[in-house]
CSV table of C-alpha atoms in Angstrom, one decimal:
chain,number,residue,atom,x,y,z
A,1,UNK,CA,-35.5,7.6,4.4
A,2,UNK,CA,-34.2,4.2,4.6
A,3,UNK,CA,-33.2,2.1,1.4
A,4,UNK,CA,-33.1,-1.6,1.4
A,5,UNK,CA,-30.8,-3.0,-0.8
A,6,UNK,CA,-31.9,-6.1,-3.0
A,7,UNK,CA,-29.2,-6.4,-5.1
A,8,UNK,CA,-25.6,-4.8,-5.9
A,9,UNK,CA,-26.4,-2.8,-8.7
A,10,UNK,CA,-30.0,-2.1,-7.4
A,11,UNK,CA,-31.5,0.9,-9.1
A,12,UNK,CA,-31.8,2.6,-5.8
A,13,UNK,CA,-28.2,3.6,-5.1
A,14,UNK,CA,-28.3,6.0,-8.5
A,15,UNK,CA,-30.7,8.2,-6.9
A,16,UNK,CA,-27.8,9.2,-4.7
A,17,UNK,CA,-25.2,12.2,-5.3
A,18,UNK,CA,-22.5,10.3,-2.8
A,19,UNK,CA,-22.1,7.4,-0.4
A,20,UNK,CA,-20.6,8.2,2.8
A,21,UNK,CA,-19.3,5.4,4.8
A,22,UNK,CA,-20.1,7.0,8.1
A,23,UNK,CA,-17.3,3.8,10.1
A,24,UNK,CA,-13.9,3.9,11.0
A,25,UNK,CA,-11.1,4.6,9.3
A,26,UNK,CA,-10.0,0.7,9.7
A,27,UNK,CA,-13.7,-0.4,9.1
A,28,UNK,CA,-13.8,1.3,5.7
A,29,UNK,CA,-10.0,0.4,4.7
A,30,UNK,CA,-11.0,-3.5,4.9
A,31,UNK,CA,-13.8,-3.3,2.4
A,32,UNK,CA,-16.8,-0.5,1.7
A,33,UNK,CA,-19.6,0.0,-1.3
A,34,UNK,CA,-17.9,1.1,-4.0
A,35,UNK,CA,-17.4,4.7,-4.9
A,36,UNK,CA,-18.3,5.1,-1.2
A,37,UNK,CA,-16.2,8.0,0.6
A,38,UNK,CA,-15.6,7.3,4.7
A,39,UNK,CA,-16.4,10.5,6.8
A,40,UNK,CA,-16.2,8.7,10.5
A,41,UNK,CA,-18.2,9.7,13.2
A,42,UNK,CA,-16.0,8.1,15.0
A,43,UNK,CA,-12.4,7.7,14.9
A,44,UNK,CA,-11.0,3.7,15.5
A,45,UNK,CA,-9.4,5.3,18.6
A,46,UNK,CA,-12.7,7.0,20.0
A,47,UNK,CA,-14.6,4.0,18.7
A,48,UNK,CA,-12.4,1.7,21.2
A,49,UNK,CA,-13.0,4.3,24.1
A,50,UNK,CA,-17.0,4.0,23.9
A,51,UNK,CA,-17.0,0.4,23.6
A,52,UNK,CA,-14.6,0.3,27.0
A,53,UNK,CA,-17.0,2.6,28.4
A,54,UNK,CA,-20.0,1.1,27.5
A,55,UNK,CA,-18.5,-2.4,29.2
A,56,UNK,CA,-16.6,-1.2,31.9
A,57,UNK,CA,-19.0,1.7,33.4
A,58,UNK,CA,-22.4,2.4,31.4
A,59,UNK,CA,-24.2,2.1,28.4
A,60,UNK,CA,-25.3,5.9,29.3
A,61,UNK,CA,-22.2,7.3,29.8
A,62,UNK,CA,-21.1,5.9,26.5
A,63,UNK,CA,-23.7,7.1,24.9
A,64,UNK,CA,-23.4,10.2,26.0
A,65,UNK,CA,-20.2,10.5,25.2
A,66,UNK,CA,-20.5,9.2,22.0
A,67,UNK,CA,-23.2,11.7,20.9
A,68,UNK,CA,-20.7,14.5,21.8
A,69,UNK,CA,-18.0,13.2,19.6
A,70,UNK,CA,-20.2,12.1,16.9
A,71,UNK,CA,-21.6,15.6,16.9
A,72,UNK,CA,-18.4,17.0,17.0
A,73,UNK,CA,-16.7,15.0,14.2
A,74,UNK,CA,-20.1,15.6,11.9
A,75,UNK,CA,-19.5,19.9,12.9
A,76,UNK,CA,-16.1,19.3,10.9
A,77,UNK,CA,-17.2,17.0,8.3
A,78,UNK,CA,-20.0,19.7,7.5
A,79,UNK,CA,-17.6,22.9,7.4
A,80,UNK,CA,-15.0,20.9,5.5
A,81,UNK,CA,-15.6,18.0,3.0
A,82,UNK,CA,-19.4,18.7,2.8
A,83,UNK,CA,-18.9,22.5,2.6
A,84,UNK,CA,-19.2,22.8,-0.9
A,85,UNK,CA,-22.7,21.2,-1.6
A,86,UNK,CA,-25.9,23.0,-2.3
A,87,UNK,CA,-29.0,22.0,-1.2
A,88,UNK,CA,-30.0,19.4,-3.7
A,89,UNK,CA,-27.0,17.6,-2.8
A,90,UNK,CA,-28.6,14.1,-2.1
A,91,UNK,CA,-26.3,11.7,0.4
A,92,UNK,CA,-26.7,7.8,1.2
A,93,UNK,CA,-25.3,7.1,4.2
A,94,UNK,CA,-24.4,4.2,6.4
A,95,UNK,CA,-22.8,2.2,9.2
A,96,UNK,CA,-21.8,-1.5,9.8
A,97,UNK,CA,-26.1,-2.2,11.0
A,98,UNK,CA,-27.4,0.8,9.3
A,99,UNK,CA,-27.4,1.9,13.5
A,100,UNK,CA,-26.4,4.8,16.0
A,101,UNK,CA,-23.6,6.3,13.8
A,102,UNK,CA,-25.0,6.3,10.6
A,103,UNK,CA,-28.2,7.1,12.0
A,104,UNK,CA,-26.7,10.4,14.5
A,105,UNK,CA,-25.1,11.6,10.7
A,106,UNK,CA,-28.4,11.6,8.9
A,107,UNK,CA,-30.7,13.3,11.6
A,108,UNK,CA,-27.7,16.4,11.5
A,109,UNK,CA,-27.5,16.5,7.7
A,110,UNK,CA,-31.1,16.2,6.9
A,111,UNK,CA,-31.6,18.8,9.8
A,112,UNK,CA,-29.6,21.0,7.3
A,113,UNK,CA,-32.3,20.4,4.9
A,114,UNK,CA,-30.0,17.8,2.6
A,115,UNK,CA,-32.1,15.3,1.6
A,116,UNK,CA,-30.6,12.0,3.6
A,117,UNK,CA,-30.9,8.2,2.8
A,118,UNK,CA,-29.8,5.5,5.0
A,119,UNK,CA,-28.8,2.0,3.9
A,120,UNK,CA,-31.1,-0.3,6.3
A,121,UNK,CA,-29.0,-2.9,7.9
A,122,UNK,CA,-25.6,-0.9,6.6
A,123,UNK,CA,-22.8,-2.4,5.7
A,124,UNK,CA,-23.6,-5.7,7.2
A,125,UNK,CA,-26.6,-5.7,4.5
A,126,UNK,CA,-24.3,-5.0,1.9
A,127,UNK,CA,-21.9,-7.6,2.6
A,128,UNK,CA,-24.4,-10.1,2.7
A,129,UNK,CA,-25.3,-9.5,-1.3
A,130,UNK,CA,-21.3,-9.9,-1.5
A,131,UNK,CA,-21.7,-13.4,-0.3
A,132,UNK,CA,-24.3,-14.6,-2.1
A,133,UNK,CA,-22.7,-13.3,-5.1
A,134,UNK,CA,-19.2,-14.7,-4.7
A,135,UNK,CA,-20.8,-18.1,-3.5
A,136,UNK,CA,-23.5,-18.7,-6.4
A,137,UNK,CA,-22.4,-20.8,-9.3
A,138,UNK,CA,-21.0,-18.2,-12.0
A,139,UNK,CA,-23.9,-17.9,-14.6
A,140,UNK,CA,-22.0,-17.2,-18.1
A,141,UNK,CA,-20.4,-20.3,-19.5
A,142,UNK,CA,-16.9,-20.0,-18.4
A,143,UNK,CA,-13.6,-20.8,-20.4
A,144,UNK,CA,-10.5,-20.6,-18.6
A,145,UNK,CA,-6.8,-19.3,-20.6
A,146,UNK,CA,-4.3,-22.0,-19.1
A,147,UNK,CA,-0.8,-22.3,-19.7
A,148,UNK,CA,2.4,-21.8,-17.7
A,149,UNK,CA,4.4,-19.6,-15.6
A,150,UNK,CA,5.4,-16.8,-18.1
A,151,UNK,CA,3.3,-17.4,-21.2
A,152,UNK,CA,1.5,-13.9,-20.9
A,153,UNK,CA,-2.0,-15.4,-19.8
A,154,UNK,CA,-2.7,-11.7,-18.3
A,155,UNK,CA,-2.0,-9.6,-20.9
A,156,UNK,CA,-3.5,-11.8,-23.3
A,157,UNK,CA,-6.5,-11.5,-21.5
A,158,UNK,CA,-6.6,-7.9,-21.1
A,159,UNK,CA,-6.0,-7.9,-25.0
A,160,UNK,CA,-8.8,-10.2,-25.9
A,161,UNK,CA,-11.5,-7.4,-23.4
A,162,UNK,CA,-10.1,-4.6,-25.2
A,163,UNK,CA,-11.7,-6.6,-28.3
A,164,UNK,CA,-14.8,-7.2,-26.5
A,165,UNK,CA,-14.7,-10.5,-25.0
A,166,UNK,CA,-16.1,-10.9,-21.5
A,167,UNK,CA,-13.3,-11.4,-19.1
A,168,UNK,CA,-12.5,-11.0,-15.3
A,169,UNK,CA,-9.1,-9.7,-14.6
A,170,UNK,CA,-8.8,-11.8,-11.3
A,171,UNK,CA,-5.2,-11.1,-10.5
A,172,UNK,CA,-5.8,-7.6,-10.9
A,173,UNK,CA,-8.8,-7.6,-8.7
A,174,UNK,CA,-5.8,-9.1,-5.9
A,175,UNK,CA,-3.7,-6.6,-6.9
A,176,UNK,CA,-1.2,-9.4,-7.5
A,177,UNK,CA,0.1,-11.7,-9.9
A,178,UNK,CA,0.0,-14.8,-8.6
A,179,UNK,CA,3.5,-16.5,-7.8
A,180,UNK,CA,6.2,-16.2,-5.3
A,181,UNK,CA,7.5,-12.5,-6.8
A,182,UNK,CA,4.0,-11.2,-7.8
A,183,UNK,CA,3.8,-8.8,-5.2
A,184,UNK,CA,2.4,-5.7,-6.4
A,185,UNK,CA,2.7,-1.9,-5.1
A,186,UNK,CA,0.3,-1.1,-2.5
A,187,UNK,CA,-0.3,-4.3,-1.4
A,188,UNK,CA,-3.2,-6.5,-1.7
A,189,UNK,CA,-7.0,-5.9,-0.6
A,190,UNK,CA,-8.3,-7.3,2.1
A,191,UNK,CA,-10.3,-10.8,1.4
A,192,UNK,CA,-13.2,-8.9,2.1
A,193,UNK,CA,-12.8,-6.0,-0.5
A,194,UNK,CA,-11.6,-8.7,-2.7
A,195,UNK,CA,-14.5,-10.2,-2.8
A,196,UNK,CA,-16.7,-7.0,-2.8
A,197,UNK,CA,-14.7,-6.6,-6.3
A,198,UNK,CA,-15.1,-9.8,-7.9
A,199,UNK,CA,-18.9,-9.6,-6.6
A,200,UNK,CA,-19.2,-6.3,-8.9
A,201,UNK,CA,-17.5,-8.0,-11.5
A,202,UNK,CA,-19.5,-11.1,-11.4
A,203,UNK,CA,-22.7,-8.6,-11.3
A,204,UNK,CA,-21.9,-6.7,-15.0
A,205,UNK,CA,-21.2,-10.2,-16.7
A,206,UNK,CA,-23.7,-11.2,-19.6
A,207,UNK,CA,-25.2,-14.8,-18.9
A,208,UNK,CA,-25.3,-15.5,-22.3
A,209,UNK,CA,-21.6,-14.6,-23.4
A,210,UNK,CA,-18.5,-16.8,-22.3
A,211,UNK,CA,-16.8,-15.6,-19.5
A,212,UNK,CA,-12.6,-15.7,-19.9
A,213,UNK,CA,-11.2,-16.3,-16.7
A,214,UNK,CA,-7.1,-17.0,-15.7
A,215,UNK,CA,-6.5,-20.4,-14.9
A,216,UNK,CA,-5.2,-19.9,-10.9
A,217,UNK,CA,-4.9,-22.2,-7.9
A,218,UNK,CA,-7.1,-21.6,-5.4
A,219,UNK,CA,-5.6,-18.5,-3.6
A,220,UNK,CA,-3.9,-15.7,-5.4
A,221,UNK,CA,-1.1,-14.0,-3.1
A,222,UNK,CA,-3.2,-14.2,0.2
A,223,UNK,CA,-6.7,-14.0,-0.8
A,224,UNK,CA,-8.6,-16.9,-1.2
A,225,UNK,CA,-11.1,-17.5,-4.5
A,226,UNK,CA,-14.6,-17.8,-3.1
A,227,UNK,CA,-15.7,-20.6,-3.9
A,228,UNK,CA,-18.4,-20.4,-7.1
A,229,UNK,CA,-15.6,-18.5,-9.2
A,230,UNK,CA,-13.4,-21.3,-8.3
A,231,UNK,CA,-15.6,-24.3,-8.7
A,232,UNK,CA,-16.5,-22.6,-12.4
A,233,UNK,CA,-12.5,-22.6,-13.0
A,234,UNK,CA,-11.9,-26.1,-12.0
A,235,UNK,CA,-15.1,-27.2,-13.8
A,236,UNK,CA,-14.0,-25.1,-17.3
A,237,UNK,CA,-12.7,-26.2,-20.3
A,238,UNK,CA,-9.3,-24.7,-20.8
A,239,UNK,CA,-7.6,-23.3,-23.5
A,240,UNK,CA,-3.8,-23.7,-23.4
A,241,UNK,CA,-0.6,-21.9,-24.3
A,242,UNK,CA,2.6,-23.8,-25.1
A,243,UNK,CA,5.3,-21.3,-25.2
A,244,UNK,CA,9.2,-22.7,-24.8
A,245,UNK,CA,10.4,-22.0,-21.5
A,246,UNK,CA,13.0,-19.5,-23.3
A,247,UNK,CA,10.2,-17.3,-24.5
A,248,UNK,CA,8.6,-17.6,-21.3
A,249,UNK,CA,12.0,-16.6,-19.9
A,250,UNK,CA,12.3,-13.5,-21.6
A,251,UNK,CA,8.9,-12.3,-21.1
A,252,UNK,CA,9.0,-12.5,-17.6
A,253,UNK,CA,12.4,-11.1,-17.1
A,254,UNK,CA,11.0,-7.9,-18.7
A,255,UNK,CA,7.5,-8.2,-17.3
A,256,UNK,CA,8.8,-8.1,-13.8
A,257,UNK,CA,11.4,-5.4,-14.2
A,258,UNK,CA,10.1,-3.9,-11.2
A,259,UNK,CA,10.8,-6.9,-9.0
A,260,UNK,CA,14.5,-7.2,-10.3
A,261,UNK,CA,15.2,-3.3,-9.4
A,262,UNK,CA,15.0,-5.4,-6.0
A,263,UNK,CA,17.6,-7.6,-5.3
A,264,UNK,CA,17.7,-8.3,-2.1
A,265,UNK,CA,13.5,-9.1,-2.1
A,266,UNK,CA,14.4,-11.6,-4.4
A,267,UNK,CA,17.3,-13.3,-2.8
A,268,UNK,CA,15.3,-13.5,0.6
A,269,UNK,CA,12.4,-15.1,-1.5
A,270,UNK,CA,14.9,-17.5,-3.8
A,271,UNK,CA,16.2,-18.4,-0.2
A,272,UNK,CA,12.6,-19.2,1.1
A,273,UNK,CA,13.0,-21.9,-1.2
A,274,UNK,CA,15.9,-24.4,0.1
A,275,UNK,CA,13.3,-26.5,2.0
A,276,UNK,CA,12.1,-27.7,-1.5
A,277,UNK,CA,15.2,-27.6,-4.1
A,278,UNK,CA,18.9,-28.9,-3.5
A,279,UNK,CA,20.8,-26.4,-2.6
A,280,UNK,CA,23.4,-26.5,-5.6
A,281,UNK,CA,20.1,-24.9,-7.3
A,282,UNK,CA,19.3,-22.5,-4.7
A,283,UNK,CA,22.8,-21.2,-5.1
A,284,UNK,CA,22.7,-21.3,-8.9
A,285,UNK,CA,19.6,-18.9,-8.4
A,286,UNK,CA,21.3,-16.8,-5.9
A,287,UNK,CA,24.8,-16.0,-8.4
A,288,UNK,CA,22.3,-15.1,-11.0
A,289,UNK,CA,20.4,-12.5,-8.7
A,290,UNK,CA,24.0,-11.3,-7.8
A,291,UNK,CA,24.9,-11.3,-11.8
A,292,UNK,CA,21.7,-9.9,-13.1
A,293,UNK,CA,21.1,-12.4,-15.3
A,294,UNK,CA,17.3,-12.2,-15.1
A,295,UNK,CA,16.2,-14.1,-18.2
A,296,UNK,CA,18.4,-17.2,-16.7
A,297,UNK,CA,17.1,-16.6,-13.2
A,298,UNK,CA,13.3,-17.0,-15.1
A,299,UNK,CA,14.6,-19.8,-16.7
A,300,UNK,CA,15.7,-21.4,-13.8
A,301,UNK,CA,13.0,-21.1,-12.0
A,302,UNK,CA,10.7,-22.2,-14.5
A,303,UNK,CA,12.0,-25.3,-15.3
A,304,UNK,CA,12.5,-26.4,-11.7
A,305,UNK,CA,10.2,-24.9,-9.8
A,306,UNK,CA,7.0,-23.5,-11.4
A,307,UNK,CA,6.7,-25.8,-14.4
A,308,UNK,CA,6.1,-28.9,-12.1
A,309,UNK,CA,3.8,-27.5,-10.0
A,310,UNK,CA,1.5,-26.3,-12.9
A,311,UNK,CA,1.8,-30.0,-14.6
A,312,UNK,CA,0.5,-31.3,-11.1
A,313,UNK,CA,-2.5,-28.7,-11.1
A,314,UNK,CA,-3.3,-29.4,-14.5
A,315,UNK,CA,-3.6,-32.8,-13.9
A,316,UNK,CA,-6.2,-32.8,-10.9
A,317,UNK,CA,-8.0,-30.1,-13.4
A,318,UNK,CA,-7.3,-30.5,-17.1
A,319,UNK,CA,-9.4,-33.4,-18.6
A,320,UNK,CA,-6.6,-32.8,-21.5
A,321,UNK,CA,-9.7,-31.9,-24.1
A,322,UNK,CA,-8.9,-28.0,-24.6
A,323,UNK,CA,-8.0,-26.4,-27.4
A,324,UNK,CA,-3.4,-25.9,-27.4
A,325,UNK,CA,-2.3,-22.6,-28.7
A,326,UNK,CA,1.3,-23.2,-29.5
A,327,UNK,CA,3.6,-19.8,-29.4
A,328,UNK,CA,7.1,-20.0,-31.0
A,329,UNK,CA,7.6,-16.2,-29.3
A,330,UNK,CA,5.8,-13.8,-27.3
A,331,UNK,CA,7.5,-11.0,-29.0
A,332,UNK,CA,4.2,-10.0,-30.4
A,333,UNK,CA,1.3,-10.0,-28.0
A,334,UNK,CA,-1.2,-9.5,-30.5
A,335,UNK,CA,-0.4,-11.7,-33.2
A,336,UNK,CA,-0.8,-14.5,-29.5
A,337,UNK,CA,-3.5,-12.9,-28.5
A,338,UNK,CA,-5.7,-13.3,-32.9
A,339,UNK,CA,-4.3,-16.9,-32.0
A,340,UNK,CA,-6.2,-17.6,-28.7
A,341,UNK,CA,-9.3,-15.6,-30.4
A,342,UNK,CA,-9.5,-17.8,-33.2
A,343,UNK,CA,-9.1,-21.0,-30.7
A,344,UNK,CA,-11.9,-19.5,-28.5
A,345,UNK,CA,-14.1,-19.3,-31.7
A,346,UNK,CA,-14.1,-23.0,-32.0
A,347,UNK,CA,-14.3,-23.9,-27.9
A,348,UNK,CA,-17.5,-25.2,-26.6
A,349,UNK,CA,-17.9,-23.4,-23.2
A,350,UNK,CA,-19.2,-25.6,-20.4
């Protein structure tokens, strides 16, 4: 039975027990449908011998050898992973075209007597909704948290969805947050599962209710923004937080506790930098790495580096109109947070 997928959340995928990304290993680690679990058919290593086959001597003879690895690799999915399910057990499987692989898994398993769907056009389908998504304008009214490097715009936002406002967490979709030492463990996503994320985000949203959004340039660690989240961003009116660079200072240095428990990361990025500051500051930064002075290091950094590159993004994007929060202290996060909810009560979403 094959399924044709109209949207991302189409009502079709719920009739299914479990997804099973039938690709390789690599082919499923760069993005997949979510929840979906990879059982290859074919390795990335047996995958590269058929398609040198295939070129280099027959498309027969890689088929044929391709069927008998397929079949063997689907024999020891069956009596391990799938060993468990009983015969109601109702799979969705699928390849990159919805094709040979995914195609050789569903004849075996509804052979069984499992009852087997197949994603038409596989994942090549599926990443096609992603595009469309991540491209389209953004349909809720969007209002974007500015403010600089160290004023808590992240927590704040995670504050204001735990008291029901409609927000997308963008830096934690990247699994990053967003400067030079935002580097977070186990790396990023690819741009392509990135993207498959903020798609699924985009799909939940209300229309009708504001969407809170991070004000971020247009590439967060190394993914890119696609580009109708970003045109909503640079488009949104903006609600700001002015916080002394003191409190930002101290926020940060605890915020990023894990990154100082690494020295020497931070001294080779701080020395990354000597192509853009003098290098009496560059060394300034380096003796407070050596010193552990980490609320100095923020400081530093702040005033010098990040401050004036957010004052020349702000200018290309910030028609100077939104609402200013003004925070003596970050100390409490929730006493900031009632402060940028009763702001957002009086902005006019775009």
């Amino acid at each position: 039975m094959d399924i044709r997928l109209k949207s991302l959340s189409d009502p079709a995928l719920a009739g299914f027990d479990t997804i099973i990304d039938t690709r390789a290993p690599s082919e499923f680690l760069e993005d997949h449908l979510p929840g979906a679990i990879n059982l290859p058919v074919l390795s990335d290593d047996e995958r590269a011998q058929v398609g040198t086959i295939y070129k280099q001597v027959s498309p027969f003879d890689a088929r044929k050898i391709g069927g008998a690895l397929v079949a063997a690799n689907a024999a020891r999915h069956i009596a391990g992973p799938l060993s468990g399910f009983g015969g109601g057990w109702k799979p969705l499987v699928y390849c990159w075209r919805g094709g040979q692989r995914s195609g050789a898994f569903a004849t075996i398993l509804s052979q069984i007597g499992w009852r087997v769907g197949r994603i038409e056009g596989g994942y090549k389908a599926w990443r096609a909704l992603v595009v469309a998504r991540v491209e389209a304008p953004v349909a809720p009214p969007v209002i974007v948290l500015d403010g600089n490097t160290g004023s808590a715009k992240t927590e704040i936002l995670l504050r204001l969805a735990k008291r029901g406002h409609q927000v997308i967490d963008l830096e934690g979709l990247a699994n990053h947050r967003g400067s030079l030492f935002g580097a977070m463990p186990g790396g990023q996503p690819s741009q392509k599962l990135f993207e498959s994320r903020l798609a699924m985000s985009l799909e939940g949203l209300d229309p009708t209710r504001p969407l809170l959004v991070e004000a971020e340039s247009s590439r967060i660690g190394e993914v890119n923004l696609p580009r109708g989240i970003w045109q909503a961003i640079i488009a949104a009116p903006r609600i700001r937080l002015a916080v002394p660079v003191q409190a930002r200072a101290a926020y940060t240095a605890q915020s990023y506790a894990d990154a100082c428990a690494d020295p020497r990361r931070l001294t080779r990025i701080v020395d990354s930098l000597r192509p853009l500051h003098p290098g009496d500051h560059i060394d300034g930064w380096l003796r407070m790495i050596d010193s552990a002075d980490w609320v100095a290091l923020s400081a530093g950094l702040m005033r010098d580096h990040y401050d004036p590159r957010y004052e020349k993004h702000r200018a290309r994007h910030d028609d100077g109109r939104g609402a200013v929060v003004a925070l003596d202290s970050l100390s409490d996060l929730e006493v900031a947070t009632s402060a940028v909810e009763a702001a957002l009560a009086a902005q006019k979403p775009a």
